[in-house]
mmCIF file of C-alpha atoms in Angstrom:
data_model
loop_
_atom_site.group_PDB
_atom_site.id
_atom_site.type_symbol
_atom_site.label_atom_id
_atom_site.label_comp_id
_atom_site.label_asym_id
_atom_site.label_seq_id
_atom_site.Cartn_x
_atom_site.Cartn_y
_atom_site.Cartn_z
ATOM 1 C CA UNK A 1 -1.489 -10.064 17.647
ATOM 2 C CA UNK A 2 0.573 -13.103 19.328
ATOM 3 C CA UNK A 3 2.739 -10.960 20.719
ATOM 4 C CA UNK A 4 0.502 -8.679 22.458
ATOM 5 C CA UNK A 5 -1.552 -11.542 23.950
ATOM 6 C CA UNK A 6 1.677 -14.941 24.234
ATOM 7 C CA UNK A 7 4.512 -11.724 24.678
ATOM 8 C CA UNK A 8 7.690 -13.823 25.293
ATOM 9 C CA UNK A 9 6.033 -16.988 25.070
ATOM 10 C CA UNK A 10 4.932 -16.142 21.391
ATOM 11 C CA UNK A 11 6.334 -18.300 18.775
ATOM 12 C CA UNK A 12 6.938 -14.595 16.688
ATOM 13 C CA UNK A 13 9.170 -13.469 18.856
ATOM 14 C CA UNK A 14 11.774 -13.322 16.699
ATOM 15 C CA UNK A 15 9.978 -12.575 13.372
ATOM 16 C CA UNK A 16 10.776 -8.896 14.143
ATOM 17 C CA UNK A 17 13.535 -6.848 14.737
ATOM 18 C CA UNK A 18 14.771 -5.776 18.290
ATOM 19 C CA UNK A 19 11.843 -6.439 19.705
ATOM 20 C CA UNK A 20 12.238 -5.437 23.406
ATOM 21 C CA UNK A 21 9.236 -6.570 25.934
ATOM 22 C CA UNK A 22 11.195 -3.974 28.919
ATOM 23 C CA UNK A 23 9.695 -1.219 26.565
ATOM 24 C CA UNK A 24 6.265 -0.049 24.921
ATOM 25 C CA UNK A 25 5.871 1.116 21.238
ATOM 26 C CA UNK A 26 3.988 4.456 19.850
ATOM 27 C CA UNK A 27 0.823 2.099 19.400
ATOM 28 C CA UNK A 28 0.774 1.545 22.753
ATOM 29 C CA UNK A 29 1.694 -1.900 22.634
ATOM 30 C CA UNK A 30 3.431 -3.910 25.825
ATOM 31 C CA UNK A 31 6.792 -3.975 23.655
ATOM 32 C CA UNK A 32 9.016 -2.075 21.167
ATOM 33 C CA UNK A 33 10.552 -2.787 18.357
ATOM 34 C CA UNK A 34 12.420 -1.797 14.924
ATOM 35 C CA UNK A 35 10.479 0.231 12.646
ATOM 36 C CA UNK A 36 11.270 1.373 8.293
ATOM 37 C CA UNK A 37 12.559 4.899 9.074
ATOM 38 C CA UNK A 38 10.539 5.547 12.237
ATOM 39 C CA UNK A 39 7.165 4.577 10.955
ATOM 40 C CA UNK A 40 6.062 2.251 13.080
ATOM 41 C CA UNK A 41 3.203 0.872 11.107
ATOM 42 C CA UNK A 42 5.933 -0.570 9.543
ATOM 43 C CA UNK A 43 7.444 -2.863 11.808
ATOM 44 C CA UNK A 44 11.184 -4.341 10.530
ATOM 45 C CA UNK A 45 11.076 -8.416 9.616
ATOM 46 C CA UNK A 46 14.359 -10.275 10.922
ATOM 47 C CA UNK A 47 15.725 -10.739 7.782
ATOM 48 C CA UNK A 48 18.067 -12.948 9.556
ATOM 49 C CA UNK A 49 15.357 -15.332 10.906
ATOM 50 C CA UNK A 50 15.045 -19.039 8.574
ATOM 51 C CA UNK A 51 11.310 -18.980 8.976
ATOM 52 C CA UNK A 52 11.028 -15.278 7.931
ATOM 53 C CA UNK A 53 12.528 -15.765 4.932
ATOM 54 C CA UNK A 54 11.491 -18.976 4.127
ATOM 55 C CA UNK A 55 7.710 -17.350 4.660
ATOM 56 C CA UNK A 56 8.500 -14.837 2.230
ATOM 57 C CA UNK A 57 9.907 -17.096 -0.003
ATOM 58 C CA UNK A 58 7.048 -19.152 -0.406
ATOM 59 C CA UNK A 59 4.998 -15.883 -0.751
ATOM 60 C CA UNK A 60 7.008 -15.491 -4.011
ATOM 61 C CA UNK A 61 6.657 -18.912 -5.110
ATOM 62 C CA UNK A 62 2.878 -18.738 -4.524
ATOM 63 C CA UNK A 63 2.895 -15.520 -7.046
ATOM 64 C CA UNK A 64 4.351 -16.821 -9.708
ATOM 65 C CA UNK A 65 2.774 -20.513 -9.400
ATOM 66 C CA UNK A 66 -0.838 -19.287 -8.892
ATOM 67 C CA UNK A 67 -0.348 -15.848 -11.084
ATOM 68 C CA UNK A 68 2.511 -16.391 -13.547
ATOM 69 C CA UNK A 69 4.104 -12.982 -12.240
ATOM 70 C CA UNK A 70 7.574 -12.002 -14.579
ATOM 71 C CA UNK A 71 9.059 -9.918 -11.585
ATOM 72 C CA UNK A 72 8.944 -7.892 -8.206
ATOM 73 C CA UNK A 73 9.576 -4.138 -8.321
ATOM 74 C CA UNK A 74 11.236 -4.137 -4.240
ATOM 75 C CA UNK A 75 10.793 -0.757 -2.655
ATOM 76 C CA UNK A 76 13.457 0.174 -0.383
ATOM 77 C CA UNK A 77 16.018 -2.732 -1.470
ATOM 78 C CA UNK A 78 18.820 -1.230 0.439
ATOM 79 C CA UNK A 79 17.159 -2.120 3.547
ATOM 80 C CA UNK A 80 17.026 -5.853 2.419
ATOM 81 C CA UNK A 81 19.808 -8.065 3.540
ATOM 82 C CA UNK A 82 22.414 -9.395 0.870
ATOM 83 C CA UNK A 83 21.602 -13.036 1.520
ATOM 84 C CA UNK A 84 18.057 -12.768 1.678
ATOM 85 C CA UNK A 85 18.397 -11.057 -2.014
ATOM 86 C CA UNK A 86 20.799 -14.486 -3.007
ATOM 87 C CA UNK A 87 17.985 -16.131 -1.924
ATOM 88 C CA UNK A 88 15.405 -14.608 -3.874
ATOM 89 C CA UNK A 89 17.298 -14.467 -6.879
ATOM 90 C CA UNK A 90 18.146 -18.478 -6.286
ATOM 91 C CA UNK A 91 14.637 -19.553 -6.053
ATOM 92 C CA UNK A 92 13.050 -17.080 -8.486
ATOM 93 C CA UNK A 93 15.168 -18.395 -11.010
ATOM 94 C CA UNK A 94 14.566 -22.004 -10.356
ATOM 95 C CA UNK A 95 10.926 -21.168 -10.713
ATOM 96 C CA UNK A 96 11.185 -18.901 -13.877
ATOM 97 C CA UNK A 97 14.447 -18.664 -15.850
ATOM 98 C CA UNK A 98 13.828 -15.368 -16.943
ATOM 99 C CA UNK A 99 12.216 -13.686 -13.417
ATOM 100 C CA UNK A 100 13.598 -9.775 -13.022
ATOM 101 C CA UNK A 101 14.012 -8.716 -10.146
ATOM 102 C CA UNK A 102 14.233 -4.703 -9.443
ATOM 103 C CA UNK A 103 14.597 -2.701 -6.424
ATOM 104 C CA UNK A 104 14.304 1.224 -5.431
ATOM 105 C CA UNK A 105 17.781 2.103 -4.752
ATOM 106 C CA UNK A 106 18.522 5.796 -4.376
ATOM 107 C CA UNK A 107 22.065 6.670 -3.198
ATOM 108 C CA UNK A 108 25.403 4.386 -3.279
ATOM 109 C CA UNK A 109 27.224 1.999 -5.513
ATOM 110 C CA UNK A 110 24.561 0.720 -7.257
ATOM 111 C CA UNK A 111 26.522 -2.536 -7.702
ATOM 112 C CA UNK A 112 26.074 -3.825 -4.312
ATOM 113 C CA UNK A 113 22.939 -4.838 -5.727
ATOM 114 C CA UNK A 114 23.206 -5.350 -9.206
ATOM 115 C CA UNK A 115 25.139 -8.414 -9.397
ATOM 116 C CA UNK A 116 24.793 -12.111 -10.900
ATOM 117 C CA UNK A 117 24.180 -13.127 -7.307
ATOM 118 C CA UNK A 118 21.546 -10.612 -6.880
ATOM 119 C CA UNK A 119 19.173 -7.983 -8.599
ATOM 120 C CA UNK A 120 18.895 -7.787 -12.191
ATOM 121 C CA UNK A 121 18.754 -4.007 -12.100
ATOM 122 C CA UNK A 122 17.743 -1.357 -9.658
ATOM 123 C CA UNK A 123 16.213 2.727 -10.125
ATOM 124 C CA UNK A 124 18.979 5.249 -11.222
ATOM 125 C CA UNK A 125 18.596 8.187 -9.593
ATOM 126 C CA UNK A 126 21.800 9.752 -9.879
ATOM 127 C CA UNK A 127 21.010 9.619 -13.896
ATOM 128 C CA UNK A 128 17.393 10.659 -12.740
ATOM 129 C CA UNK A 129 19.009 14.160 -11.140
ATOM 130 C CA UNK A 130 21.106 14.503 -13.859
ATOM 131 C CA UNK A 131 18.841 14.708 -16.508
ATOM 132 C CA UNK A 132 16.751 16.957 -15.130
ATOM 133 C CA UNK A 133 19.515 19.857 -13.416
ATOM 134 C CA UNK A 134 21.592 19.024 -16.543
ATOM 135 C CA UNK A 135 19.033 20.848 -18.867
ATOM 136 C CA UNK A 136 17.760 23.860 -16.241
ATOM 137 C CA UNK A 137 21.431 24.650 -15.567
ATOM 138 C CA UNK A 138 22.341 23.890 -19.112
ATOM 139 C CA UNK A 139 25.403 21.730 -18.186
ATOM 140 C CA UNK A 140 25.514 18.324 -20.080
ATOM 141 C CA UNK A 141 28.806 17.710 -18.345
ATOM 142 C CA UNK A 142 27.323 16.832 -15.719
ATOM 143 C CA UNK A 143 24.890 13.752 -17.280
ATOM 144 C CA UNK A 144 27.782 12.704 -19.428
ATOM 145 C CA UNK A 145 30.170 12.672 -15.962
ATOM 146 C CA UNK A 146 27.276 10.331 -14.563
ATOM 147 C CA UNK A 147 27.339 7.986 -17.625
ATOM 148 C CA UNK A 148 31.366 7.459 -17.611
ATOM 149 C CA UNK A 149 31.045 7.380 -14.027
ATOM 150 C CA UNK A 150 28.420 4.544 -13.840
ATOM 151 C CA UNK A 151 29.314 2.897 -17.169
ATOM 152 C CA UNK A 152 32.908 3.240 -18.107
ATOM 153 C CA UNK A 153 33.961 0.372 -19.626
ATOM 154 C CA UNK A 154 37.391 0.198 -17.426
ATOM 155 C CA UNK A 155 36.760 2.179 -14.318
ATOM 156 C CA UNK A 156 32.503 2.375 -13.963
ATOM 157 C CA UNK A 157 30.797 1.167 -11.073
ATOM 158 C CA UNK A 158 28.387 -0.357 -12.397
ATOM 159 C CA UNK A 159 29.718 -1.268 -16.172
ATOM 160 C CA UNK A 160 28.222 -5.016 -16.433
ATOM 161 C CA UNK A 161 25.131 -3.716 -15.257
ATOM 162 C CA UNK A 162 21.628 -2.107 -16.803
ATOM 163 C CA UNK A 163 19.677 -0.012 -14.311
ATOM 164 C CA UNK A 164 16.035 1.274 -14.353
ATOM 165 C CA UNK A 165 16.171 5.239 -15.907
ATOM 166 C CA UNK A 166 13.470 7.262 -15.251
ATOM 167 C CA UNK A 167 12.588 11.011 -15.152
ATOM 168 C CA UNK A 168 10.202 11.045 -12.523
ATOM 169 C CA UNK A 169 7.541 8.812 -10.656
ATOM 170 C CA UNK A 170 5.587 8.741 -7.896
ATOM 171 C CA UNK A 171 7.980 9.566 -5.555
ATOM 172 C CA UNK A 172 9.465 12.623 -7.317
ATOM 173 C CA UNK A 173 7.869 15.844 -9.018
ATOM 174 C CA UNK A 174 6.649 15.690 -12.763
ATOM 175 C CA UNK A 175 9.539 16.613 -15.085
ATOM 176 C CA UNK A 176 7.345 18.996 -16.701
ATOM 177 C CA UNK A 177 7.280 20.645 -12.878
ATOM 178 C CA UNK A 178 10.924 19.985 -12.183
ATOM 179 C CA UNK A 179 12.396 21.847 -15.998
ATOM 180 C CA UNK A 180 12.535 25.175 -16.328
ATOM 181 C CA UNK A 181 12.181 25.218 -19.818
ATOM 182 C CA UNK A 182 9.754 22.713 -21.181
ATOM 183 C CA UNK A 183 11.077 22.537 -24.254
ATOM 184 C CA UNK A 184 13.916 20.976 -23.004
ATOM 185 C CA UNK A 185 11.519 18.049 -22.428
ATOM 186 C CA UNK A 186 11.987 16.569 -25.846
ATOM 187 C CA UNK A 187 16.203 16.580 -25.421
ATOM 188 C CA UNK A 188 15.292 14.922 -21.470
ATOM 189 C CA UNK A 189 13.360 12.061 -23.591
ATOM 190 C CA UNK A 190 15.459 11.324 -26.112
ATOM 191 C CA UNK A 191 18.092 10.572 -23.958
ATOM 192 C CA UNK A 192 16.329 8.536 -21.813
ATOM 193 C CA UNK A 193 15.626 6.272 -24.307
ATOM 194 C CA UNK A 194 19.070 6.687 -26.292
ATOM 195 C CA UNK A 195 21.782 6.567 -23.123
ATOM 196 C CA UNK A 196 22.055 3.044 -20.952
ATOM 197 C CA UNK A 197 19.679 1.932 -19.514
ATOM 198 C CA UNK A 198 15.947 0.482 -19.469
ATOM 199 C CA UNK A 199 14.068 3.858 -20.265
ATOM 200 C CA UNK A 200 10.288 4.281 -17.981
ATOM 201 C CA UNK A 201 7.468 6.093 -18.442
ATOM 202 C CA UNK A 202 5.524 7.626 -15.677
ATOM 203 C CA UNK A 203 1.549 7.260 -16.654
ATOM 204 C CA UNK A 204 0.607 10.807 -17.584
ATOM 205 C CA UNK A 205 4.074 11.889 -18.068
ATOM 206 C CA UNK A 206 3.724 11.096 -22.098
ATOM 207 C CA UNK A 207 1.545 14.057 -21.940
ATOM 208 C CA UNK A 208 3.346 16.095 -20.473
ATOM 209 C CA UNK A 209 0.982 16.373 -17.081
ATOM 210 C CA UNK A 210 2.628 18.559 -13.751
ATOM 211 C CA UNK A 211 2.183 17.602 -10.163
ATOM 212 C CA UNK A 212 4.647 18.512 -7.322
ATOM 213 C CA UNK A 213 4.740 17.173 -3.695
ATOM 214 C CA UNK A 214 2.751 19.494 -1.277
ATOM 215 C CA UNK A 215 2.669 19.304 2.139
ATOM 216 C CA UNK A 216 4.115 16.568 2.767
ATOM 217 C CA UNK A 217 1.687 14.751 0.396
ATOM 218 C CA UNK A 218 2.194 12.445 -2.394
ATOM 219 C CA UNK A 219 -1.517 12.757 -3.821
ATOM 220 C CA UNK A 220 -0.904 15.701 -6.653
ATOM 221 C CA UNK A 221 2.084 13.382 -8.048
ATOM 222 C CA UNK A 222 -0.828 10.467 -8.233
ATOM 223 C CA UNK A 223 -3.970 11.903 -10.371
ATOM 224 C CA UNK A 224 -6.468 10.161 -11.426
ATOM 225 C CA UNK A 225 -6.314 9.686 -15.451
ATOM 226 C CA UNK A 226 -8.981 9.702 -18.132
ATOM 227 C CA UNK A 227 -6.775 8.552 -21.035
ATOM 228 C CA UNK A 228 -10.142 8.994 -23.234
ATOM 229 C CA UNK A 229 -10.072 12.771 -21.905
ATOM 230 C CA UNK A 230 -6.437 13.541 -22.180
ATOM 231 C CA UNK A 231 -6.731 12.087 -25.801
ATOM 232 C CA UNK A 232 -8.783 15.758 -26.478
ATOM 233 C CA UNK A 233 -7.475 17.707 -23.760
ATOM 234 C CA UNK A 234 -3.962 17.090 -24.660
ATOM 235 C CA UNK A 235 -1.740 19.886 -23.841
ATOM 236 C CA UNK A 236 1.308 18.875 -25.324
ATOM 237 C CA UNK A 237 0.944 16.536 -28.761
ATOM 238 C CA UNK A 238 4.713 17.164 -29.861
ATOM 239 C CA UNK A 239 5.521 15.533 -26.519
ATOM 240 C CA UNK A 240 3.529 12.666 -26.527
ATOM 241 C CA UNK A 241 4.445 11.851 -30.609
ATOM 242 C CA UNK A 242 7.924 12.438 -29.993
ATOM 243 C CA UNK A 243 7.692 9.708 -27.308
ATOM 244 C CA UNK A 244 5.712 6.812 -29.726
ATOM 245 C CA UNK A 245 8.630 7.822 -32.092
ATOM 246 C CA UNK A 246 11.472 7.221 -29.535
ATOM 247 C CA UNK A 247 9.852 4.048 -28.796
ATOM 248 C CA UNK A 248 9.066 2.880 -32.274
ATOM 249 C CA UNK A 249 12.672 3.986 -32.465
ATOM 250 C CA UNK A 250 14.069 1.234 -29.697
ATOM 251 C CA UNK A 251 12.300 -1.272 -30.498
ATOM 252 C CA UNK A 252 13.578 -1.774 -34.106
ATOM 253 C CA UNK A 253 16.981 -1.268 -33.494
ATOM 254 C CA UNK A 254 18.721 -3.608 -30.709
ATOM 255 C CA UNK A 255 21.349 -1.170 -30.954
ATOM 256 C CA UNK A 256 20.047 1.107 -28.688
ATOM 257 C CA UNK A 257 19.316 -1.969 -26.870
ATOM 258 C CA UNK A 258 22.357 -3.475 -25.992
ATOM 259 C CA UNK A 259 25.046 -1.065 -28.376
ATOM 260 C CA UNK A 260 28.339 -0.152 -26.423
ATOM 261 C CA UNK A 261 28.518 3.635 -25.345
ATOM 262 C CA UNK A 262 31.034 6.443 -26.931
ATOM 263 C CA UNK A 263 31.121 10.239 -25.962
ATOM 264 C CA UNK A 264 31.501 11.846 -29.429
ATOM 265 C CA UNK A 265 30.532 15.511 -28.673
ATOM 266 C CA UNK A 266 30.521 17.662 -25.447
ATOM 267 C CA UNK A 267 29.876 20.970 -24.276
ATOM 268 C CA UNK A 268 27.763 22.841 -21.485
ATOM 269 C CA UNK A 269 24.914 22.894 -24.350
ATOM 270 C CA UNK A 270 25.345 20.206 -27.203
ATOM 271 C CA UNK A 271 26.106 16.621 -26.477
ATOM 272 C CA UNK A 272 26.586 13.774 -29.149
ATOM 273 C CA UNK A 273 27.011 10.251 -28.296
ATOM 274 C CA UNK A 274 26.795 6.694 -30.040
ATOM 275 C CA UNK A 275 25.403 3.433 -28.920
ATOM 276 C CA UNK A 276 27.278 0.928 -31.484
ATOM 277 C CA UNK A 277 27.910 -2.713 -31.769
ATOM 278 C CA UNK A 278 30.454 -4.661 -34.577
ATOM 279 C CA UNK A 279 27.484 -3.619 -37.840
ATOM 280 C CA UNK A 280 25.725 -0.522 -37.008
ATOM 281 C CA UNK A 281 26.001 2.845 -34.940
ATOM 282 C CA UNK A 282 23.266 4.838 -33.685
ATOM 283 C CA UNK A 283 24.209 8.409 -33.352
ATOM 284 C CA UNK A 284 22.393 10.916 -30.526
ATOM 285 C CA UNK A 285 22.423 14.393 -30.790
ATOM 286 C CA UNK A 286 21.327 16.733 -28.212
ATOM 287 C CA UNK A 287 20.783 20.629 -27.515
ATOM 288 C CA UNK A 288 19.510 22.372 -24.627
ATOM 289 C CA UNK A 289 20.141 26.044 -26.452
ATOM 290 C CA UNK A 290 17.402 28.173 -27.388
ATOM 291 C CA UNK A 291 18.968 28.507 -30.264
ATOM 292 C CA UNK A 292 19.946 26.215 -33.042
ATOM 293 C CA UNK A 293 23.684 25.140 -33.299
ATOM 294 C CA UNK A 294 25.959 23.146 -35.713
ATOM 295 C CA UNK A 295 27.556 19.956 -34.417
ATOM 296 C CA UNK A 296 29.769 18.396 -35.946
ATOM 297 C CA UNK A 297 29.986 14.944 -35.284
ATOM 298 C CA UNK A 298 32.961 12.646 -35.677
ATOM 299 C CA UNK A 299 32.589 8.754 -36.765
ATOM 300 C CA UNK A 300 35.081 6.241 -36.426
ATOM 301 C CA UNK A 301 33.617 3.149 -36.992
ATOM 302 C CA UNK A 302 35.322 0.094 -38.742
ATOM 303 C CA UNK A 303 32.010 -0.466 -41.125
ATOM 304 C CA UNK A 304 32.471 -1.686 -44.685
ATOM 305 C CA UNK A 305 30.337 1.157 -45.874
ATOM 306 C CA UNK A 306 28.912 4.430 -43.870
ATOM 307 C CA UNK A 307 25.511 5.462 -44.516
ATOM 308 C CA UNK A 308 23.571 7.556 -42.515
ATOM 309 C CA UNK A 309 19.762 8.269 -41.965
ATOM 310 C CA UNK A 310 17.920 10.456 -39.239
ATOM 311 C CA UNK A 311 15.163 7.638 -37.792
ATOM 312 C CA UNK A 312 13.325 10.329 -36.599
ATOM 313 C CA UNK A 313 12.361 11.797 -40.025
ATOM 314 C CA UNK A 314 13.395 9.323 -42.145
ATOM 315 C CA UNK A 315 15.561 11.571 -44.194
ATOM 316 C CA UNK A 316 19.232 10.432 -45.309
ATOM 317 C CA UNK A 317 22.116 12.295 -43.582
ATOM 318 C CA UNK A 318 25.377 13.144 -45.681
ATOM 319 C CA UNK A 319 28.824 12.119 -44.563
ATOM 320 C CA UNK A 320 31.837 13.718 -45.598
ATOM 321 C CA UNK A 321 35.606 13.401 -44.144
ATOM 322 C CA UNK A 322 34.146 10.955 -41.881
ATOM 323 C CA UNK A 323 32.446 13.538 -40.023
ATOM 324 C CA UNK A 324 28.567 14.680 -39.742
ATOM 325 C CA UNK A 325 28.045 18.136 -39.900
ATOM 326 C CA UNK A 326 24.279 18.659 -38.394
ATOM 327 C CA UNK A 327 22.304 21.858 -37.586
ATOM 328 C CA UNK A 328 20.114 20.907 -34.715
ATOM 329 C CA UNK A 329 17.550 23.255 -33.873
ATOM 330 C CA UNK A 330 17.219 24.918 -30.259
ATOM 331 C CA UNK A 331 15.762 22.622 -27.738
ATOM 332 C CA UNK A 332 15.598 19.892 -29.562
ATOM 333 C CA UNK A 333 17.262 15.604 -30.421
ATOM 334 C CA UNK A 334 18.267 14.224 -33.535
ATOM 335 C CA UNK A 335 18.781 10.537 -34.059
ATOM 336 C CA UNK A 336 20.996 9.576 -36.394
ATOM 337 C CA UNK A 337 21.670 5.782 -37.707
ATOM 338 C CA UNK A 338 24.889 5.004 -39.540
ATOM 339 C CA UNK A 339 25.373 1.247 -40.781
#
C-alpha cells in the first residue's frame, strides 16, 4: 500500500524484489515486480535487504517468545537465500537450543541445505518417488540406489544428514492412489519407518484414504476427517495396526533411530537391510511379490551372542551358520531384531 500511494519515495522500496516503477504489474498496480513462480499474489521479499530480514527475524523470535514454537516447516526453502538460512539457524538457536528447522526441498543436493550452518533436515522426495515406483514396477534397486546414493557412508550426498521421508502429503497423490497394488502398502510403510530418515504420516493416510489432484486442484488431497467416523468406517484395519506397530516398533528401539545402514539382500523383488549400532542389529525384510519367497539373510555382526526375535510378532527367529533363513509372505515386511 506505500508503494502504490509514496511509489519511489516509499520507504519499501526495496523490501521487494526488482521492483520496477517504468512498468505495471497483473494487479494493475503503477509498478512491477518479482513474483514465487509467476504468482503474483506472491510478491518476492529482498532477501538481501537488512531490514527484511531483520523483520522476519523478529517475526521468529516473537513465535517462540510469545508461543514456545519447537520449529518452522519452510515451504519452498530453495528459494531462500543461504545467509538468510545462517541467520535463522543463528538466532533460533540462541533462542531455543533445540529449535528444528525444516524446509520443502524437492530436487538437488539436498546438502546445500542440510548443513550445521543451516537446516536441520529438509523433505526427501527422491526417497518419496522411490518408494512408491519401486513397488508398482517391482524394482527395489531402484530405492536401495537412492539410499547408497544419499547415505553412503564414503561417497553419499547427504551422509551426515537426516531428511524428512514421507509417502505422500498435501502436495502429492495418496499412496493408496499412487500403488498399483495396495498390498504393497504394508512393504511402502515398513520401510519408511525402518530406512534413514524421520518417517511422516499424512492425516488419513494411516487408513489408508485415496485422493488425487484434479484439475489443477489440491482440495481432494485435503478432506475433511471425522476420526470418530473413520474409527467404524475403516476400510483398511491391517493398514492402520500395522502402522501403531511400526511405531511402537521405533520408539523402543533407538536403533532404528540413529543405527548405521547395511544392504544385506537385493533383488528386483526382496530387499533385506540392517540398521545396527556397536550392541544390537535390527534386521528389515521386504517383498513386493505376490507370492511368498525365502530370503536368506546374512549377519555379520561382532556381538558376543546372536539372538534373534521378529518385533512384529514377538516370536523368536532361529540362526544357523550365521545366516537367517526367513519365508516372508507375498506383499508383505518382517522385522527382525538380533542383539
Amino acid at each position: 500500500r506505500d508503494l502504490r500511494e509514496r511509489k519511489e519515495a516509499s520507504k519499501y522500496k526495496d523490501w521487494y524484489r526488482d521492483v520496477n516503477f517504468n512498468a505495471s504489474s497483473p494487479y494493475g498496480d503503477s509498478f512491477s515486480y518479482s513474483a514465487w513462480r509467476g504468482c503474483y499474489e506472491l510478491a518476492n521479499l529482498n532477501l538481501y535487504n537488512t531490514e527484511v530480514t531483520n523483520y522476519l527475524l523478529e517475526v521468529i523470535r516473537f513465535w517462540i517468545r510469545e508461543f514456545d514454537i519447537d520449529g518452522i516447516r519452510l515451504d519452498c526453502a530453495d528459494c531462500l537465500t543461504y545467509d538468510f538460512m545462517k541467520q535463522m539457524r543463528e538466532i533460533t538457536q540462541l533462542e531455543k537450543e533445540d529449535f528444528w528447522l525444516m524446509g520443502e526441498v524437492i530436487h538437488g543436493d539436498y546438502s546445500r541445505w542440510v548443513n550445521e550452518e543451516q537446516l536441520h533436515s529438509v523433505t526427501n522426495y527422491e526417497l518419496h518417488k522411490g518408494l512408491y515406483s519401486g513397488h508398482n514396477d517391482h524394482n527395489y534397486f531402484e530405492i536401495a540406489h537412492t539410499i547408497r546414493r544419499l547415505f553412503d557412508e564414503k561417497d553419499g550426498l547427504c551422509k551426515n544428514a537426516i531428511l524428512y521421508s514421507f509417502v505422500d502429503n498435501h502436495d502429492v497423490d495418496r499412496i493408496a492412489s499412487k500403488v498399483s497394488n495396495k498390498a504393497h502398502l504394508i512393504p511402502i510403510y515398513a520401510l519408511l519407518y525402518t530406512l534413514l530418515g524421520i518417517p511422516s504420516i499424512y492425516y488419513g493416510s494411516e487408513w489408508g484414504i485415496e485422493g488425487r489432484k484434479e484439475n489443477n486442484s489440491d482440495d481432494r488431497l485435503r478432506p475433511a476427517i471425522k476420526i470418530e467416523d473413520l474409527l467404524v468406517t475403516n476400510n483398511n484395519p491391517k493398514l492402520t495396526e500395522f502402522i501403531c506397530i511400526l511405531g511402537k516398533i521405533k520408539r523402543e528401539n533407538q536403533t532404528i533411530l540413529n543405527g548405521r545402514y547395511k544392504e544385506l539382500v537385493l533383488t528386483n523383488r526382496q530387499y533385506a537391510f540392517a540398521r545396527y549400532t556397536n550392541e544390537a542389529a535390527m534386521i528389515t525384510i521386504v517383498n513386493n511379490d505376490d507370492n511368498e519367497s525365502t530370503v536368506y539373510v546374512p549377519l555379520s555382526f561382532d556381538f558376543e551372542k546372536l539372538a534373534a526375535k521378529n518385533v512384529i510378532t514377538m516370536e523368536t527367529v532361529e540362526i544357523q551358520n550365521n545366516q537367517l533363513r526367513i519365508s516372508i509372505k507375498g506383499n508383505s515386511a518382517i522385522i527382525i531384531k538380533i542383539n
